[in-house]
mmCIF file with all atom_site columns, C-alpha atoms in Angstrom:
data_model
loop_
_atom_site.group_PDB
_atom_site.id
_atom_site.type_symbol
_atom_site.label_atom_id
_atom_site.label_alt_id
_atom_site.label_comp_id
_atom_site.label_asym_id
_atom_site.label_entity_id
_atom_site.label_seq_id
_atom_site.pdbx_PDB_ins_code
_atom_site.Cartn_x
_atom_site.Cartn_y
_atom_site.Cartn_z
_atom_site.occupancy
_atom_site.B_iso_or_equiv
_atom_site.pdbx_formal_charge
_atom_site.auth_seq_id
_atom_site.auth_comp_id
_atom_site.auth_asym_id
_atom_site.auth_atom_id
_atom_site.pdbx_PDB_model_num
ATOM 1   C CA . MET N 1 1   ? 55.049  36.795  -18.855 1.00 50.00 ? 1   MET N CA 1
ATOM 2   C CA . ASP N 1 2   ? 52.000  36.425  -20.811 1.00 54.00 ? 2   ASP N CA 1
ATOM 3   C CA . ARG N 1 3   ? 51.548  32.812  -21.906 1.00 54.00 ? 3   ARG N CA 1
ATOM 4   C CA . PRO N 1 4   ? 48.476  32.774  -24.130 1.00 53.00 ? 4   PRO N CA 1
ATOM 5   C CA . ASP N 1 5   ? 49.175  29.334  -25.379 1.00 54.00 ? 5   ASP N CA 1
ATOM 6   C CA . ALA N 1 6   ? 49.325  27.815  -21.928 1.00 53.00 ? 6   ALA N CA 1
ATOM 7   C CA . SER N 1 7   ? 46.176  29.399  -20.817 1.00 54.00 ? 7   SER N CA 1
ATOM 8   C CA . ARG N 1 8   ? 44.237  28.534  -23.950 1.00 55.00 ? 8   ARG N CA 1
ATOM 9   C CA . GLY N 1 9   ? 45.231  24.968  -24.118 1.00 55.00 ? 9   GLY N CA 1
ATOM 10  C CA . PRO N 1 10  ? 43.171  23.401  -21.262 1.00 58.00 ? 10  PRO N CA 1
ATOM 11  C CA . ALA N 1 11  ? 40.114  25.563  -21.934 1.00 57.00 ? 11  ALA N CA 1
ATOM 12  C CA . VAL N 1 12  ? 40.181  24.490  -25.648 1.00 57.00 ? 12  VAL N CA 1
ATOM 13  C CA . LYS N 1 13  ? 40.671  20.880  -24.557 1.00 63.00 ? 13  LYS N CA 1
ATOM 14  C CA . ASN N 1 14  ? 37.747  20.989  -22.035 1.00 63.00 ? 14  ASN N CA 1
ATOM 15  C CA . SER N 1 15  ? 35.620  22.874  -24.565 1.00 76.00 ? 15  SER N CA 1
ATOM 16  C CA . THR N 1 16  ? 36.223  20.065  -27.176 1.00 87.00 ? 16  THR N CA 1
ATOM 17  C CA . ARG N 1 17  ? 35.202  17.390  -24.684 1.00 86.00 ? 17  ARG N CA 1
ATOM 18  C CA . ARG N 1 18  ? 32.305  19.284  -23.653 1.00 87.00 ? 18  ARG N CA 1
ATOM 19  C CA . ALA N 1 19  ? 31.145  19.692  -27.121 1.00 89.00 ? 19  ALA N CA 1
ATOM 20  C CA . PHE N 1 20  ? 31.798  15.996  -27.865 1.00 90.00 ? 20  PHE N CA 1
ATOM 21  C CA . LEU N 1 21  ? 29.790  14.833  -24.851 1.00 90.00 ? 21  LEU N CA 1
ATOM 22  C CA . SER N 1 22  ? 26.877  17.375  -25.853 1.00 91.00 ? 22  SER N CA 1
ATOM 23  C CA . ARG N 1 23  ? 26.843  15.813  -29.299 1.00 93.00 ? 23  ARG N CA 1
ATOM 24  C CA . VAL N 1 24  ? 26.910  12.205  -28.064 1.00 94.00 ? 24  VAL N CA 1
ATOM 25  C CA . THR N 1 25  ? 23.982  13.103  -25.534 1.00 95.00 ? 25  THR N CA 1
ATOM 26  C CA . VAL N 1 26  ? 21.920  14.691  -28.295 1.00 95.00 ? 26  VAL N CA 1
ATOM 27  C CA . GLY N 1 27  ? 22.652  11.769  -30.633 1.00 95.00 ? 27  GLY N CA 1
ATOM 28  C CA . LEU N 1 28  ? 21.730  9.131   -28.091 1.00 95.00 ? 28  LEU N CA 1
ATOM 29  C CA . THR N 1 29  ? 18.504  10.950  -27.178 1.00 95.00 ? 29  THR N CA 1
ATOM 30  C CA . GLY N 1 30  ? 17.531  11.187  -30.709 1.00 93.00 ? 30  GLY N CA 1
ATOM 31  C CA . ALA N 1 31  ? 18.178  7.511   -31.273 1.00 94.00 ? 31  ALA N CA 1
ATOM 32  C CA . ILE N 1 32  ? 16.102  6.498   -28.251 1.00 94.00 ? 32  ILE N CA 1
ATOM 33  C CA . ALA N 1 33  ? 13.378  8.793   -29.341 1.00 93.00 ? 33  ALA N CA 1
ATOM 34  C CA . ALA N 1 34  ? 13.326  7.234   -32.717 1.00 92.00 ? 34  ALA N CA 1
ATOM 35  C CA . ILE N 1 35  ? 13.357  3.802   -31.565 1.00 94.00 ? 35  ILE N CA 1
ATOM 36  C CA . VAL N 1 36  ? 10.358  4.444   -29.140 1.00 92.00 ? 36  VAL N CA 1
ATOM 37  C CA . GLY N 1 37  ? 8.517   6.987   -31.255 1.00 90.00 ? 37  GLY N CA 1
ATOM 38  C CA . LEU N 1 38  ? 8.490   5.521   -34.711 1.00 89.00 ? 38  LEU N CA 1
ATOM 39  C CA . PRO N 1 39  ? 6.523   2.311   -33.665 1.00 88.00 ? 39  PRO N CA 1
ATOM 40  C CA . ILE N 1 40  ? 4.025   4.500   -31.880 1.00 89.00 ? 40  ILE N CA 1
ATOM 41  C CA . LEU N 1 41  ? 3.695   6.772   -34.774 1.00 86.00 ? 41  LEU N CA 1
ATOM 42  C CA . GLY N 1 42  ? 3.272   3.945   -37.135 1.00 84.00 ? 42  GLY N CA 1
ATOM 43  C CA . TYR N 1 43  ? 0.561   2.389   -34.790 1.00 81.00 ? 43  TYR N CA 1
ATOM 44  C CA . LEU N 1 44  ? -1.300  5.708   -34.648 1.00 83.00 ? 44  LEU N CA 1
ATOM 45  C CA . LEU N 1 45  ? -1.128  6.495   -38.391 1.00 81.00 ? 45  LEU N CA 1
ATOM 46  C CA . ALA N 1 46  ? -1.521  2.944   -39.732 1.00 75.00 ? 46  ALA N CA 1
ATOM 47  C CA . PRO N 1 47  ? -5.460  3.178   -40.061 1.00 69.00 ? 47  PRO N CA 1
ATOM 48  C CA . LEU N 1 48  ? -5.157  6.343   -42.145 1.00 73.00 ? 48  LEU N CA 1
ATOM 49  C CA . PHE N 1 49  ? -3.274  4.443   -44.886 1.00 73.00 ? 49  PHE N CA 1
ATOM 50  C CA . GLN N 1 50  ? -5.029  1.284   -44.950 1.00 66.00 ? 50  GLN N CA 1
ATOM 51  C CA . ALA N 1 51  ? -8.513  0.793   -46.480 1.00 62.00 ? 51  ALA N CA 1
ATOM 52  C CA . PRO N 1 52  ? -10.702 -1.364  -44.199 1.00 56.00 ? 52  PRO N CA 1
ATOM 53  C CA . SER N 1 53  ? -11.750 -4.755  -45.454 1.00 59.00 ? 53  SER N CA 1
ATOM 54  C CA . ASP N 1 54  ? -14.875 -4.728  -47.475 1.00 60.00 ? 54  ASP N CA 1
ATOM 55  C CA . ASP N 1 55  ? -14.792 -8.231  -48.668 1.00 79.00 ? 55  ASP N CA 1
ATOM 56  C CA . LEU N 1 56  ? -17.948 -10.249 -49.598 1.00 84.00 ? 56  LEU N CA 1
ATOM 57  C CA . VAL N 1 57  ? -18.297 -12.928 -47.101 1.00 86.00 ? 57  VAL N CA 1
ATOM 58  C CA . LYS N 1 58  ? -20.676 -15.957 -47.239 1.00 89.00 ? 58  LYS N CA 1
ATOM 59  C CA . VAL N 1 59  ? -23.542 -15.932 -44.867 1.00 90.00 ? 59  VAL N CA 1
ATOM 60  C CA . GLY N 1 60  ? -25.236 -19.191 -46.202 1.00 90.00 ? 60  GLY N CA 1
ATOM 61  C CA . LEU N 1 61  ? -26.771 -20.951 -49.158 1.00 92.00 ? 61  LEU N CA 1
ATOM 62  C CA . VAL N 1 62  ? -29.625 -19.077 -50.869 1.00 90.00 ? 62  VAL N CA 1
ATOM 63  C CA . THR N 1 63  ? -31.906 -22.004 -49.991 1.00 90.00 ? 63  THR N CA 1
ATOM 64  C CA . ASP N 1 64  ? -31.192 -21.515 -46.259 1.00 90.00 ? 64  ASP N CA 1
ATOM 65  C CA . PHE N 1 65  ? -33.433 -18.311 -46.480 1.00 91.00 ? 65  PHE N CA 1
ATOM 66  C CA . PRO N 1 66  ? -37.133 -19.142 -47.073 1.00 90.00 ? 66  PRO N CA 1
ATOM 67  C CA . LEU N 1 67  ? -39.125 -16.636 -49.088 1.00 90.00 ? 67  LEU N CA 1
ATOM 68  C CA . GLY N 1 68  ? -40.884 -14.037 -46.997 1.00 88.00 ? 68  GLY N CA 1
ATOM 69  C CA . LYS N 1 69  ? -38.915 -14.908 -43.763 1.00 90.00 ? 69  LYS N CA 1
ATOM 70  C CA . THR N 1 70  ? -36.344 -12.851 -42.021 1.00 92.00 ? 70  THR N CA 1
ATOM 71  C CA . LYS N 1 71  ? -33.412 -14.805 -40.367 1.00 92.00 ? 71  LYS N CA 1
ATOM 72  C CA . LEU N 1 72  ? -30.478 -13.715 -37.970 1.00 92.00 ? 72  LEU N CA 1
ATOM 73  C CA . VAL N 1 73  ? -26.984 -14.545 -39.229 1.00 91.00 ? 73  VAL N CA 1
ATOM 74  C CA . SER N 1 74  ? -23.433 -13.687 -38.077 1.00 85.00 ? 74  SER N CA 1
ATOM 75  C CA . ILE N 1 75  ? -20.298 -12.875 -40.017 1.00 82.00 ? 75  ILE N CA 1
ATOM 76  C CA . ARG N 1 76  ? -16.721 -12.091 -38.871 1.00 74.00 ? 76  ARG N CA 1
ATOM 77  C CA . ASP N 1 77  ? -16.204 -8.540  -37.882 1.00 68.00 ? 77  ASP N CA 1
ATOM 78  C CA . PRO N 1 78  ? -14.088 -6.390  -40.305 1.00 62.00 ? 78  PRO N CA 1
ATOM 79  C CA . SER N 1 79  ? -10.971 -5.092  -38.710 1.00 61.00 ? 79  SER N CA 1
ATOM 80  C CA . PRO N 1 80  ? -8.799  -2.290  -40.251 1.00 55.00 ? 80  PRO N CA 1
ATOM 81  C CA . LEU N 1 81  ? -5.816  -3.401  -38.341 1.00 57.00 ? 81  LEU N CA 1
ATOM 82  C CA . PRO N 1 82  ? -4.256  -6.820  -39.440 1.00 60.00 ? 82  PRO N CA 1
ATOM 83  C CA . TRP N 1 83  ? -2.753  -7.618  -36.060 1.00 60.00 ? 83  TRP N CA 1
ATOM 84  C CA . ALA N 1 84  ? -6.176  -7.134  -34.439 1.00 59.00 ? 84  ALA N CA 1
ATOM 85  C CA . GLY N 1 85  ? -7.423  -10.473 -35.487 1.00 59.00 ? 85  GLY N CA 1
ATOM 86  C CA . GLN N 1 86  ? -11.016 -11.651 -35.178 1.00 60.00 ? 86  GLN N CA 1
ATOM 87  C CA . THR N 1 87  ? -12.298 -9.683  -32.160 1.00 64.00 ? 87  THR N CA 1
ATOM 88  C CA . ALA N 1 88  ? -16.100 -10.232 -32.479 1.00 66.00 ? 88  ALA N CA 1
ATOM 89  C CA . GLU N 1 89  ? -18.963 -11.471 -34.694 1.00 74.00 ? 89  GLU N CA 1
ATOM 90  C CA . THR N 1 90  ? -21.209 -9.113  -36.289 1.00 81.00 ? 90  THR N CA 1
ATOM 91  C CA . ALA N 1 91  ? -24.898 -10.176 -36.481 1.00 86.00 ? 91  ALA N CA 1
ATOM 92  C CA . LEU N 1 92  ? -27.120 -9.328  -39.474 1.00 90.00 ? 92  LEU N CA 1
ATOM 93  C CA . TRP N 1 93  ? -30.830 -9.671  -40.275 1.00 92.00 ? 93  TRP N CA 1
ATOM 94  C CA . VAL N 1 94  ? -31.393 -11.181 -43.731 1.00 93.00 ? 94  VAL N CA 1
ATOM 95  C CA . ARG N 1 95  ? -34.769 -10.866 -45.263 1.00 93.00 ? 95  ARG N CA 1
ATOM 96  C CA . ARG N 1 96  ? -35.673 -12.916 -48.453 1.00 90.00 ? 96  ARG N CA 1
ATOM 97  C CA . ARG N 1 97  ? -38.078 -10.701 -50.411 1.00 86.00 ? 97  ARG N CA 1
ATOM 98  C CA . GLN N 1 98  ? -38.288 -12.530 -53.933 1.00 79.00 ? 98  GLN N CA 1
ATOM 99  C CA . ALA N 1 99  ? -37.579 -15.939 -55.363 1.00 78.00 ? 99  ALA N CA 1
ATOM 100 C CA . ASP N 1 100 ? -35.046 -14.370 -57.750 1.00 80.00 ? 100 ASP N CA 1
ATOM 101 C CA . GLY N 1 101 ? -33.874 -10.999 -59.021 1.00 77.00 ? 101 GLY N CA 1
ATOM 102 C CA . PRO N 1 102 ? -32.093 -7.847  -57.945 1.00 76.00 ? 102 PRO N CA 1
ATOM 103 C CA . GLN N 1 103 ? -34.539 -7.365  -55.075 1.00 79.00 ? 103 GLN N CA 1
ATOM 104 C CA . MET N 1 104 ? -34.192 -10.949 -53.707 1.00 85.00 ? 104 MET N CA 1
ATOM 105 C CA . PHE N 1 105 ? -32.676 -10.000 -50.405 1.00 91.00 ? 105 PHE N CA 1
ATOM 106 C CA . GLN N 1 106 ? -32.314 -7.117  -47.939 1.00 91.00 ? 106 GLN N CA 1
ATOM 107 C CA . VAL N 1 107 ? -29.624 -7.447  -45.360 1.00 91.00 ? 107 VAL N CA 1
ATOM 108 C CA . PHE N 1 108 ? -29.813 -5.170  -42.328 1.00 91.00 ? 108 PHE N CA 1
ATOM 109 C CA . ASN N 1 109 ? -27.348 -4.347  -39.420 1.00 88.00 ? 109 ASN N CA 1
ATOM 110 C CA . VAL N 1 110 ? -28.862 -5.364  -36.125 1.00 88.00 ? 110 VAL N CA 1
ATOM 111 C CA . ASN N 1 111 ? -28.302 -1.871  -34.580 1.00 89.00 ? 111 ASN N CA 1
ATOM 112 C CA . CYS N 1 112 ? -30.971 0.636   -34.180 1.00 90.00 ? 112 CYS N CA 1
ATOM 113 C CA . THR N 1 113 ? -30.261 3.954   -36.049 1.00 88.00 ? 113 THR N CA 1
ATOM 114 C CA . HIS N 1 114 ? -31.253 5.898   -32.923 1.00 88.00 ? 114 HIS N CA 1
ATOM 115 C CA . LEU N 1 115 ? -28.482 4.838   -30.276 1.00 86.00 ? 115 LEU N CA 1
ATOM 116 C CA . GLY N 1 116 ? -27.275 1.628   -31.713 1.00 85.00 ? 116 GLY N CA 1
ATOM 117 C CA . CYS N 1 117 ? -29.103 -0.757  -29.396 1.00 89.00 ? 117 CYS N CA 1
ATOM 118 C CA . PRO N 1 118 ? -29.639 -4.272  -30.980 1.00 90.00 ? 118 PRO N CA 1
ATOM 119 C CA . ILE N 1 119 ? -33.008 -4.758  -32.560 1.00 92.00 ? 119 ILE N CA 1
ATOM 120 C CA . ASN N 1 120 ? -35.280 -7.792  -32.594 1.00 92.00 ? 120 ASN N CA 1
ATOM 121 C CA . TRP N 1 121 ? -37.473 -9.270  -35.266 1.00 92.00 ? 121 TRP N CA 1
ATOM 122 C CA . GLN N 1 122 ? -41.044 -9.874  -34.304 1.00 92.00 ? 122 GLN N CA 1
ATOM 123 C CA . ALA N 1 123 ? -42.295 -12.398 -36.716 1.00 89.00 ? 123 ALA N CA 1
ATOM 124 C CA . GLU N 1 124 ? -45.991 -12.145 -35.840 1.00 91.00 ? 124 GLU N CA 1
ATOM 125 C CA . ALA N 1 125 ? -46.092 -8.453  -36.303 1.00 91.00 ? 125 ALA N CA 1
ATOM 126 C CA . LYS N 1 126 ? -43.635 -8.374  -39.132 1.00 91.00 ? 126 LYS N CA 1
ATOM 127 C CA . ILE N 1 127 ? -41.536 -5.488  -37.621 1.00 92.00 ? 127 ILE N CA 1
ATOM 128 C CA . PHE N 1 128 ? -38.093 -4.841  -36.066 1.00 93.00 ? 128 PHE N CA 1
ATOM 129 C CA . LEU N 1 129 ? -38.449 -3.662  -32.535 1.00 92.00 ? 129 LEU N CA 1
ATOM 130 C CA . CYS N 1 130 ? -35.780 -1.777  -30.507 1.00 92.00 ? 130 CYS N CA 1
ATOM 131 C CA . PRO N 1 131 ? -36.112 -2.524  -26.807 1.00 90.00 ? 131 PRO N CA 1
ATOM 132 C CA . CYS N 1 132 ? -34.160 0.547   -25.687 1.00 89.00 ? 132 CYS N CA 1
ATOM 133 C CA . HIS N 1 133 ? -36.363 3.354   -26.524 1.00 88.00 ? 133 HIS N CA 1
ATOM 134 C CA . GLY N 1 134 ? -39.218 1.851   -28.484 1.00 88.00 ? 134 GLY N CA 1
ATOM 135 C CA . GLY N 1 135 ? -38.011 2.284   -31.998 1.00 91.00 ? 135 GLY N CA 1
ATOM 136 C CA . VAL N 1 136 ? -40.012 0.398   -34.567 1.00 93.00 ? 136 VAL N CA 1
ATOM 137 C CA . PHE N 1 137 ? -39.108 -0.524  -38.217 1.00 94.00 ? 137 PHE N CA 1
ATOM 138 C CA . TYR N 1 138 ? -41.272 -2.033  -40.900 1.00 93.00 ? 138 TYR N CA 1
ATOM 139 C CA . GLU N 1 139 ? -39.959 -5.303  -42.417 1.00 90.00 ? 139 GLU N CA 1
ATOM 140 C CA . ASP N 1 140 ? -38.439 -3.266  -45.213 1.00 90.00 ? 140 ASP N CA 1
ATOM 141 C CA . GLY N 1 141 ? -36.303 -1.325  -42.757 1.00 90.00 ? 141 GLY N CA 1
ATOM 142 C CA . THR N 1 142 ? -38.136 2.068   -42.919 1.00 91.00 ? 142 THR N CA 1
ATOM 143 C CA . VAL N 1 143 ? -38.957 3.647   -39.664 1.00 93.00 ? 143 VAL N CA 1
ATOM 144 C CA . ALA N 1 144 ? -42.505 2.809   -38.302 1.00 90.00 ? 144 ALA N CA 1
ATOM 145 C CA . GLY N 1 145 ? -42.296 4.977   -35.006 1.00 90.00 ? 145 GLY N CA 1
ATOM 146 C CA . GLY N 1 146 ? -40.303 6.079   -32.146 1.00 88.00 ? 146 GLY N CA 1
ATOM 147 C CA . PRO N 1 147 ? -36.980 8.121   -32.001 1.00 91.00 ? 147 PRO N CA 1
ATOM 148 C CA . PRO N 1 148 ? -34.943 6.508   -34.884 1.00 89.00 ? 148 PRO N CA 1
ATOM 149 C CA . PRO N 1 149 ? -33.939 9.306   -37.206 1.00 89.00 ? 149 PRO N CA 1
ATOM 150 C CA . ARG N 1 150 ? -33.416 7.095   -40.263 1.00 90.00 ? 150 ARG N CA 1
ATOM 151 C CA . PRO N 1 151 ? -34.114 3.650   -41.605 1.00 92.00 ? 151 PRO N CA 1
ATOM 152 C CA . LEU N 1 152 ? -32.013 0.520   -40.764 1.00 90.00 ? 152 LEU N CA 1
ATOM 153 C CA . TYR N 1 153 ? -28.546 0.413   -42.198 1.00 90.00 ? 153 TYR N CA 1
ATOM 154 C CA . GLU N 1 154 ? -28.313 -2.065  -45.113 1.00 89.00 ? 154 GLU N CA 1
ATOM 155 C CA . ARG N 1 155 ? -25.411 -4.165  -46.331 1.00 87.00 ? 155 ARG N CA 1
ATOM 156 C CA . GLU N 1 156 ? -24.537 -4.801  -49.959 1.00 88.00 ? 156 GLU N CA 1
ATOM 157 C CA . TRP N 1 157 ? -25.076 -8.446  -50.870 1.00 90.00 ? 157 TRP N CA 1
ATOM 158 C CA . ALA N 1 158 ? -24.501 -10.748 -53.994 1.00 91.00 ? 158 ALA N CA 1
ATOM 159 C CA . VAL N 1 159 ? -25.542 -14.257 -54.978 1.00 91.00 ? 159 VAL N CA 1
ATOM 160 C CA . ARG N 1 160 ? -22.656 -16.494 -56.455 1.00 90.00 ? 160 ARG N CA 1
ATOM 161 C CA . ALA N 1 161 ? -23.029 -20.208 -57.234 1.00 91.00 ? 161 ALA N CA 1
ATOM 162 C CA . GLY N 1 162 ? -25.999 -20.376 -54.983 1.00 90.00 ? 162 GLY N CA 1
ATOM 163 C CA . ASP N 1 163 ? -24.176 -18.747 -51.906 1.00 91.00 ? 163 ASP N CA 1
ATOM 164 C CA . LEU N 1 164 ? -25.499 -15.509 -50.346 1.00 92.00 ? 164 LEU N CA 1
ATOM 165 C CA . LEU N 1 165 ? -22.602 -13.073 -49.802 1.00 90.00 ? 165 LEU N CA 1
ATOM 166 C CA . VAL N 1 166 ? -22.637 -9.968  -47.762 1.00 89.00 ? 166 VAL N CA 1
ATOM 167 C CA . ARG N 1 167 ? -20.146 -7.137  -47.980 1.00 84.00 ? 167 ARG N CA 1
ATOM 168 C CA . GLN N 1 168 ? -18.215 -6.476  -44.823 1.00 79.00 ? 168 GLN N CA 1
ATOM 169 C CA . ALA N 1 169 ? -18.177 -2.764  -43.851 1.00 71.00 ? 169 ALA N CA 1
ATOM 170 C CA . ALA N 1 170 ? -16.433 -0.804  -41.036 1.00 61.00 ? 170 ALA N CA 1
ATOM 171 C CA . LEU N 1 171 ? -19.145 1.866   -41.211 1.00 59.00 ? 171 LEU N CA 1
ATOM 172 C CA . PRO N 1 172 ? -22.647 1.016   -42.150 1.00 61.00 ? 172 PRO N CA 1
ATOM 173 C CA . ASN N 1 173 ? -24.558 2.751   -45.098 1.00 58.00 ? 173 ASN N CA 1
ATOM 174 C CA . PRO N 1 174 ? -28.030 4.228   -44.706 1.00 57.00 ? 174 PRO N CA 1
ATOM 175 C CA . LYS N 1 175 ? -30.791 2.758   -46.792 1.00 54.00 ? 175 LYS N CA 1
ATOM 176 C CA . GLN N 1 176 ? -31.125 4.372   -50.162 1.00 48.00 ? 176 GLN N CA 1
ATOM 177 C CA . GLY N 1 177 ? -34.379 5.653   -51.427 1.00 40.00 ? 177 GLY N CA 1
#
C-alpha cells in the first residue's frame, strides 16, 4: 500500500510555495536595497565624475586697484556639488604691480601655507603676516620668515573689458618660480 503520489503531493506543493516566498523575499530585499543604495552611491561618487568649477569670476574694475597697493576682495566659493549652493565667500588679496602688461596683478589666497590660518596685509611694512605662528611673506608672496614651507598660493587672473577676473579653484596652486 505504497502511495508515492499521495505522499509526494503535499511536499512538492509546500516546496513550491517555500521557493516562491524565498524568491519574493530576495526580490523585495534587492529592490529596497537598490532604492536606498543607488542614491547614496550616486551622492558618494558624484564628485569623482564632475570637474570642479574653475570659471573666471569678476572681482572688480581694474581701476579699483591702485598701482602699488594690495586690496582684500571676496568671491563666491566654488562648489563641486551642484546642490550645495553658495556656502561661503572666499577672500583674496589682490596686488597691482604694474600699470599694464602680463605682470599687472598678483592674486593670493588669504591662507597661510603653513596651517591655513588667514593672513593679514601690513601696508606700512609691505608684508603679509600670519598671526597664528608668525609666518611672514614679502609683498610678492615669497616666504620672509617663520614656519611656512612655501610661498602664498596664487590664483590665475585675466583682464577683459576693464574688469579684473580671477579663476575659481577648489584647490590652490603654489606660486610658480
